[in-house]
Coordinates of N, CA and C in Angstrom, one line a residue:
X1 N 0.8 -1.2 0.0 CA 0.0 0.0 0.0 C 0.9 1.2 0.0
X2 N 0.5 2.4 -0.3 CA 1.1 3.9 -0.7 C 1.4 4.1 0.9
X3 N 2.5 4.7 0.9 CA 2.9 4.8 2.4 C 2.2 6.2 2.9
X4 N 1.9 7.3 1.9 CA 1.2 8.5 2.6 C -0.1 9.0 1.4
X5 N -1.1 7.9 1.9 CA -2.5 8.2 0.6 C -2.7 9.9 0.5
X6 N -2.4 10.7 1.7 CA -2.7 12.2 1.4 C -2.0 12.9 0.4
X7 N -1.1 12.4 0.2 CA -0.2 13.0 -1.0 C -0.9 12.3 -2.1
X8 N -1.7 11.3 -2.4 CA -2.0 11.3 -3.7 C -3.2 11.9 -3.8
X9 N -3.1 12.6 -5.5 CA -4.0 13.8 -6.0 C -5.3 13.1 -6.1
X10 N -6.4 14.1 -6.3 CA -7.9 13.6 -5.9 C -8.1 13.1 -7.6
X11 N -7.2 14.1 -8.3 CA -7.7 12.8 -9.9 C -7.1 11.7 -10.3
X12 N -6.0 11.3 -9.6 CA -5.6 9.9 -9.5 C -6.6 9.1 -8.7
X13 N -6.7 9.4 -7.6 CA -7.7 8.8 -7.0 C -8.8 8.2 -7.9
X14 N -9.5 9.5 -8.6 CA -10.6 9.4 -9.5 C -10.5 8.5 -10.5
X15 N -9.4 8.4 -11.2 CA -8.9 7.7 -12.6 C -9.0 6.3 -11.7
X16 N -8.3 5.9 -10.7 CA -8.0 4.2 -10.4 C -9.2 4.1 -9.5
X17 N -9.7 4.4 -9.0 CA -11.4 4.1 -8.7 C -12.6 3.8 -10.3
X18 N -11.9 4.6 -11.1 CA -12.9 4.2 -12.0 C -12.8 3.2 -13.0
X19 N -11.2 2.8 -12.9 CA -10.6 2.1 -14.1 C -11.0 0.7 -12.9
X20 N -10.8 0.7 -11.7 CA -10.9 -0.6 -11.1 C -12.7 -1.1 -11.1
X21 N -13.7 0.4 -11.0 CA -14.8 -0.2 -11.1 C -15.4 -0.5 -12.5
X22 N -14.6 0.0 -13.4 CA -15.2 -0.6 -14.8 C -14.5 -1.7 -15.4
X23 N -13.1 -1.5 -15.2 CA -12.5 -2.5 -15.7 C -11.7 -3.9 -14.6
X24 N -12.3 -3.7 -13.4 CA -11.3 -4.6 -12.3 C -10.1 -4.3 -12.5
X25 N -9.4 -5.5 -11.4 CA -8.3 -5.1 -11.2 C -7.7 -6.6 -11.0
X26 N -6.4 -6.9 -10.4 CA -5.5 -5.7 -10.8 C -5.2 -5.0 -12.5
X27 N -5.0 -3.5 -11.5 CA -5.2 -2.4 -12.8 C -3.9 -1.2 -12.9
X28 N -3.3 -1.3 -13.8 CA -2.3 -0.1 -14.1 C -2.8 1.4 -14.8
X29 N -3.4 2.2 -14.5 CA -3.8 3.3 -14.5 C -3.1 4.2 -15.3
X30 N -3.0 4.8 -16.2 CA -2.0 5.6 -17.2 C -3.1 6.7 -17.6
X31 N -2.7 7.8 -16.7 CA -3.1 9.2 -17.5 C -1.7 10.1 -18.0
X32 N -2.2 10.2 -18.9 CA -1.2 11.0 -20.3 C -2.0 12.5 -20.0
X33 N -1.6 13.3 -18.9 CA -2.1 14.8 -19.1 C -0.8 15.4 -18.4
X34 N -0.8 16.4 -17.6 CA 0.4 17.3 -17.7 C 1.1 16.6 -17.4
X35 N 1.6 15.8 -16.4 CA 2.2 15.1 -16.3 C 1.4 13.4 -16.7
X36 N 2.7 12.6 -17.2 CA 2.4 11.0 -17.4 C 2.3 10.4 -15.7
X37 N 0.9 9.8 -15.5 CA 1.4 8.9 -14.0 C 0.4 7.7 -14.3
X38 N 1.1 6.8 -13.5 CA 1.0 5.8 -13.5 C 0.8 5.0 -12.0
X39 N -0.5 4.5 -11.9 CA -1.6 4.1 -10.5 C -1.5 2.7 -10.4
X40 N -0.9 2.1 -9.7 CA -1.3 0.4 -9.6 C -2.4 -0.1 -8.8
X41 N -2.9 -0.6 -8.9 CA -4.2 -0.5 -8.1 C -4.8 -2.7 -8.1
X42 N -4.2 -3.4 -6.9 CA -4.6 -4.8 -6.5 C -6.2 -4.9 -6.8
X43 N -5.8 -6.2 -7.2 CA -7.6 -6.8 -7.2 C -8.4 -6.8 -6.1
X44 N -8.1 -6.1 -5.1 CA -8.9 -5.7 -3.7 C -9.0 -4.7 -3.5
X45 N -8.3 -3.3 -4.7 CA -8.7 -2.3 -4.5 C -7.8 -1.3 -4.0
X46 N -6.4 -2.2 -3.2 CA -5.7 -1.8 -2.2 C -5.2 -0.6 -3.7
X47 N -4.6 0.5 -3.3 CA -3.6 1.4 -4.2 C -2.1 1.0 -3.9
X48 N -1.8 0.4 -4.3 CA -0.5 0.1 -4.2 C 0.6 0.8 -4.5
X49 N 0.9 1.4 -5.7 CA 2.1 2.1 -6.3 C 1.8 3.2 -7.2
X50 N 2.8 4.2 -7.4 CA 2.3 5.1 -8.3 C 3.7 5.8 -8.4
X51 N 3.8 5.9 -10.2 CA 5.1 6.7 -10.8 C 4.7 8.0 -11.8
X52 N 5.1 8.9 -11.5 CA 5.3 10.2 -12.2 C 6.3 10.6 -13.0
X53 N 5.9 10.9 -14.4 CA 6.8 11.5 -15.0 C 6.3 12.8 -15.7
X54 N 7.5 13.3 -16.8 CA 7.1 14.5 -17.3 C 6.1 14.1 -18.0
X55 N 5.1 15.3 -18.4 CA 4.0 14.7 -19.4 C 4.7 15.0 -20.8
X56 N 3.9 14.6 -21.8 CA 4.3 14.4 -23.1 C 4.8 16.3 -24.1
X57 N 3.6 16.5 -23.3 CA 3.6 18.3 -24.0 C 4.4 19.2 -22.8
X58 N 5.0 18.9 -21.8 CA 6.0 19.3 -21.1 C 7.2 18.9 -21.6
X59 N 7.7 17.9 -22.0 CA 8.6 17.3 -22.4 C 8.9 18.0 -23.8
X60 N 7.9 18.0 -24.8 CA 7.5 19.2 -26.3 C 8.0 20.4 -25.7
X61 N 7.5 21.3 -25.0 CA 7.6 22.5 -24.3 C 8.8 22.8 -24.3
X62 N 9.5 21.9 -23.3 CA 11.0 21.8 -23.2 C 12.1 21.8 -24.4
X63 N 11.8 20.9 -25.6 CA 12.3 21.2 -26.8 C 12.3 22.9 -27.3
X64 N 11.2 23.3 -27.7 CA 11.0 24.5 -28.3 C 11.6 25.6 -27.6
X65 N 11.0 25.4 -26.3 CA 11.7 27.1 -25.8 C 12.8 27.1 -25.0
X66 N 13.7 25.3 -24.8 CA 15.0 26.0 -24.2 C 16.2 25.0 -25.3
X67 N 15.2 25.1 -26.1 CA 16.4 25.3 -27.4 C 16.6 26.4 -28.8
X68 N 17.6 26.3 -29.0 CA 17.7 27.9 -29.9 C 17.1 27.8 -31.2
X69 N 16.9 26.9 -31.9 CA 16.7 26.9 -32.7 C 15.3 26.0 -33.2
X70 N 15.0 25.5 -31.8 CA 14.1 24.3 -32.5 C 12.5 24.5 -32.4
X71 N 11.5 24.2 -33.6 CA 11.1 25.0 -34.1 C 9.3 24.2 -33.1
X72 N 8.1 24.4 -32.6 CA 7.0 23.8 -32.3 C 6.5 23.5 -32.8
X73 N 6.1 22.2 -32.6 CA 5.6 21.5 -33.2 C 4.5 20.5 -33.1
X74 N 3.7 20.0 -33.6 CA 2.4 19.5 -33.6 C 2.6 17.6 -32.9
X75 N 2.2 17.7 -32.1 CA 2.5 16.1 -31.6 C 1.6 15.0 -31.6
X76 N 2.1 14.5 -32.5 CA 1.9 13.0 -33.5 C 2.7 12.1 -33.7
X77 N 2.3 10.6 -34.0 CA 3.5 10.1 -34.6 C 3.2 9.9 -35.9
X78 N 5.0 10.0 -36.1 CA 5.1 10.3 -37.5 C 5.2 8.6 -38.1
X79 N 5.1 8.8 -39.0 CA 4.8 7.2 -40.1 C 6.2 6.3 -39.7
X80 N 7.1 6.7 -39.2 CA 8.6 6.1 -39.0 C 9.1 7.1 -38.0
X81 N 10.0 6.2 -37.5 CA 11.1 6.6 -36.2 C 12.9 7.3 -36.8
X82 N 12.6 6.7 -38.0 CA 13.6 7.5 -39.1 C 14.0 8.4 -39.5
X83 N 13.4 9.5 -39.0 CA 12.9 10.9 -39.4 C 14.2 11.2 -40.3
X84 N 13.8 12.5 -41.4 CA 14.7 12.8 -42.3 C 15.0 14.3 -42.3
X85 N 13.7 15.3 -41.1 CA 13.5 16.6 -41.2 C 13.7 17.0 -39.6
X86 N 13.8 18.2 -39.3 CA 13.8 18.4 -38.2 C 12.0 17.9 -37.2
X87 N 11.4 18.3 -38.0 CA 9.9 18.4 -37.7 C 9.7 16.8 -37.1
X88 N 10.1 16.0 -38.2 CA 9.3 14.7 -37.7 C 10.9 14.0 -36.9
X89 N 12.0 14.5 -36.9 CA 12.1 14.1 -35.8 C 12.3 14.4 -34.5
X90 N 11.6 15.3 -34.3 CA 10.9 16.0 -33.0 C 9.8 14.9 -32.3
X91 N 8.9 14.8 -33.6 CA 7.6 14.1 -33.6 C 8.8 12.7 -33.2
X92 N 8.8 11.9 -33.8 CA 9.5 10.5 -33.5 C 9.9 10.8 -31.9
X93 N 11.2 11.5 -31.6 CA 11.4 11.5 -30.7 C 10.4 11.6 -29.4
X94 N 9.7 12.8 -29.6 CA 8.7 12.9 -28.4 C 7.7 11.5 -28.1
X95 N 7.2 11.0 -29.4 CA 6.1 9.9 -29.8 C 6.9 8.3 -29.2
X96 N 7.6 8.5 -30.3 CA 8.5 7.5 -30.2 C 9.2 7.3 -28.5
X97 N 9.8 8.3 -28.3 CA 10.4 8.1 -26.7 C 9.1 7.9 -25.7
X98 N 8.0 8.4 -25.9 CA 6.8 8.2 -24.8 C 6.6 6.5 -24.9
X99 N 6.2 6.1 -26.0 CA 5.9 4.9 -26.0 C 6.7 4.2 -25.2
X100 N 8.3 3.7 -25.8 CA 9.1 3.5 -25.3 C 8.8 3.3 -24.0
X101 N 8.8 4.4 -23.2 CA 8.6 4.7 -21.6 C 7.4 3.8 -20.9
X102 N 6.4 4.2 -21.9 CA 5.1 3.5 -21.2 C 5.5 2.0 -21.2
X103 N 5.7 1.6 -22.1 CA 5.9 0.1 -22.4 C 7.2 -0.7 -21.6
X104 N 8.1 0.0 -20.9 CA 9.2 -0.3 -20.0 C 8.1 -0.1 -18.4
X105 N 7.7 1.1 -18.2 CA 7.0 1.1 -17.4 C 5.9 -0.1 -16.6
X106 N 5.0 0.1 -17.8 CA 4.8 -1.0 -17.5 C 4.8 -2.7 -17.3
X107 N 6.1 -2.9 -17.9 CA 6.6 -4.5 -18.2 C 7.4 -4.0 -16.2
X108 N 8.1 -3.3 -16.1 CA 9.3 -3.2 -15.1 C 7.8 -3.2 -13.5
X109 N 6.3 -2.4 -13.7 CA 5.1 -2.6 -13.0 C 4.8 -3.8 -12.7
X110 N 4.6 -4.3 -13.7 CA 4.3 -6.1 -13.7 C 5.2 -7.0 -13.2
X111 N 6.6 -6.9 -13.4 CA 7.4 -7.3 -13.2 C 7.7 -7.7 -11.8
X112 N 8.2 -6.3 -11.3 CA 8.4 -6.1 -9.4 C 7.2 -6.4 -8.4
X113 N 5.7 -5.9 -9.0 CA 4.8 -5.9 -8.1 C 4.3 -7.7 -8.3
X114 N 4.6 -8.1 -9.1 CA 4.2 -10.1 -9.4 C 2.6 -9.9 -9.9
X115 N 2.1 -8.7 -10.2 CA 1.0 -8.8 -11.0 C 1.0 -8.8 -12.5
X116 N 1.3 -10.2 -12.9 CA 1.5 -9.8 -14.3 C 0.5 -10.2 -15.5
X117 N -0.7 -10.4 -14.8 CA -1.9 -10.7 -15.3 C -2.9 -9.0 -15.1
X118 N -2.0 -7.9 -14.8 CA -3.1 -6.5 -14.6 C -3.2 -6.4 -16.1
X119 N -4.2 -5.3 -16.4 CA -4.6 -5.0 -17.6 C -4.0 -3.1 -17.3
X120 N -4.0 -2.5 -18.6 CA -3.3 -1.4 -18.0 C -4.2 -0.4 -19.1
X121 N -5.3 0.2 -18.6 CA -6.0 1.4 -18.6 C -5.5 2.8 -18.9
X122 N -5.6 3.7 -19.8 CA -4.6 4.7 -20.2 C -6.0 5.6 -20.7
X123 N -5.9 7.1 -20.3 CA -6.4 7.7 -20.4 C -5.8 9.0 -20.9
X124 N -6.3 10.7 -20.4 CA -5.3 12.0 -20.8 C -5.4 12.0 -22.6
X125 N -5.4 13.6 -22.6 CA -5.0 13.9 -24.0 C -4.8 13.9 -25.2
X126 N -3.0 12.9 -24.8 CA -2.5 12.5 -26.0 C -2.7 10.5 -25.5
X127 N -2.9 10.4 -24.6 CA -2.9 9.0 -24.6 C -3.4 8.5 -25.8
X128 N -4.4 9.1 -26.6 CA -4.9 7.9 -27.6 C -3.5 7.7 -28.9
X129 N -2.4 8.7 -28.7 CA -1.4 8.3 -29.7 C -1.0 7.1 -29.2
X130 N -0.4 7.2 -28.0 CA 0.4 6.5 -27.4 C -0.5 4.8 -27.1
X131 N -1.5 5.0 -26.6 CA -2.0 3.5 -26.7 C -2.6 2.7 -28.2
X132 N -2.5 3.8 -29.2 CA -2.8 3.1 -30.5 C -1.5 2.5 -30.9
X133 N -0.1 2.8 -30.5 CA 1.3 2.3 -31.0 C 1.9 1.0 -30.1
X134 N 1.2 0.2 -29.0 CA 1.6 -0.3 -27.9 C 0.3 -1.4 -27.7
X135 N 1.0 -2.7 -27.8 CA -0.2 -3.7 -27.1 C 0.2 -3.8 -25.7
X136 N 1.2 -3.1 -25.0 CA 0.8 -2.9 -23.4 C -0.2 -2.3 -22.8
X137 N -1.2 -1.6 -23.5 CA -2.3 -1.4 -22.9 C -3.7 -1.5 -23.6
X138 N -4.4 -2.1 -22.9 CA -5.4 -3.1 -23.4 C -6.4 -2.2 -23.7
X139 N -6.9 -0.3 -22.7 CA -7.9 -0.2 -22.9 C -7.4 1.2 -23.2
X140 N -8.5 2.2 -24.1 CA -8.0 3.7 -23.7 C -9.1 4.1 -23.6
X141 N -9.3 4.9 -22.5 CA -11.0 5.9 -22.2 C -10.4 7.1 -21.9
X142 N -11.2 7.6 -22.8 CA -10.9 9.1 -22.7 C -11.9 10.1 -21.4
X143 N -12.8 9.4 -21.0 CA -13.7 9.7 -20.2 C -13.2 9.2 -19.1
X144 N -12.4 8.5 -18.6 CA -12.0 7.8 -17.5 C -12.6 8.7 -16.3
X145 N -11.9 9.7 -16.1 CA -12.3 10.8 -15.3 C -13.4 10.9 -14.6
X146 N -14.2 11.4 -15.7 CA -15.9 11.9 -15.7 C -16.5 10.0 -15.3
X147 N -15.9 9.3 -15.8 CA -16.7 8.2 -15.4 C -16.5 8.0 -13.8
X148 N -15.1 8.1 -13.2 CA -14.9 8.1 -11.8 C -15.7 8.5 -10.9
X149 N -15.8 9.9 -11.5 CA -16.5 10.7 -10.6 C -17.9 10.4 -10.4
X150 N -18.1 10.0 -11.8 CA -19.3 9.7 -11.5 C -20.1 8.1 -10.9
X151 N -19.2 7.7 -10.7 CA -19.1 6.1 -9.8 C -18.6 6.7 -8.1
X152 N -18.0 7.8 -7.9 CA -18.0 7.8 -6.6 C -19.0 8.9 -6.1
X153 N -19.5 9.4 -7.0 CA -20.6 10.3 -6.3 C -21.7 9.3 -5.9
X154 N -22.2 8.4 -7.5 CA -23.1 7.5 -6.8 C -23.0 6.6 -5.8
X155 N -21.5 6.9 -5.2 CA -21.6 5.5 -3.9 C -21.6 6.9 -2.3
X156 N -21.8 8.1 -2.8 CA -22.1 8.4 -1.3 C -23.8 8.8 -1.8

């Protein structure tokens, strides 16, 4: 279990409450919004673990305006990881390097916690790039959220 639940944010909470009542558990929880985080959440509900990283358009952000030259740009992935132009390999790398991440994430989740039958739930954003490029994640709702909420209001 999380050693200090008060520190975790009320939309994590919301997201793995809602990913565990719609989709059971065990559940790996992936919202793709300012920041990428990542909820583990036991077949009993327990909240187990939770990793933070930069989000995808923070990470973008960071290209454009603390480098000299490099130019904003639209985040997608591009048809190849090959890139030939500045542009798409911006896109590759940001696209390309997210994936990457999620998919280590959660093999290295499954791995340490001995849950390696969780299904892994991904919501935020840009998540629908990112879980269209990856069979590590089984589900993408973009509503995750609004569904939470709306499963914990109806239980008070």
């Amino acid at each position: 279990m999380t050693e200090n639940p008060k520190q975790i944010g009320a939309d994590r909470i919301v997201d793995a409450a809602g990913a565990y009542e719609l989709y059971g558990g065990p559940v790996i929880v992936i919202d793709f919004g300012t920041a990428t985080t990542y909820d583990l959440v036991s077949e009993d509900a327990t909240f187990l673990a939770r990793i933070t990283s930069p989000g995808i358009r923070i990470a973008a952000n960071a290209l454009w305006n603390d480098t000299a030259k490099l130019p904003e740009v639209e985040i997608k992935k591009p048809d190849t990881i090959l890139a030939k132009d500045t542009i798409t390999s911006m896109q590759a790398g940001l696209v390309y390097g997210y994936i990457g991440q999620t998919e280590y994430i959660i093999k290295k989740i499954k791995e340490e916690s001995g849950l390696k039958e969780a299904k892994a739930v991904a919501t935020g954003g840009l998540g629908k790039i990112i879980s269209d490029a990856t069979d590590q994640i089984q589900i993408y709702d973009s509503e995750l959220t609004l569904k939470g909420l709306r499963l914990i209001y109806k239980k008070q």
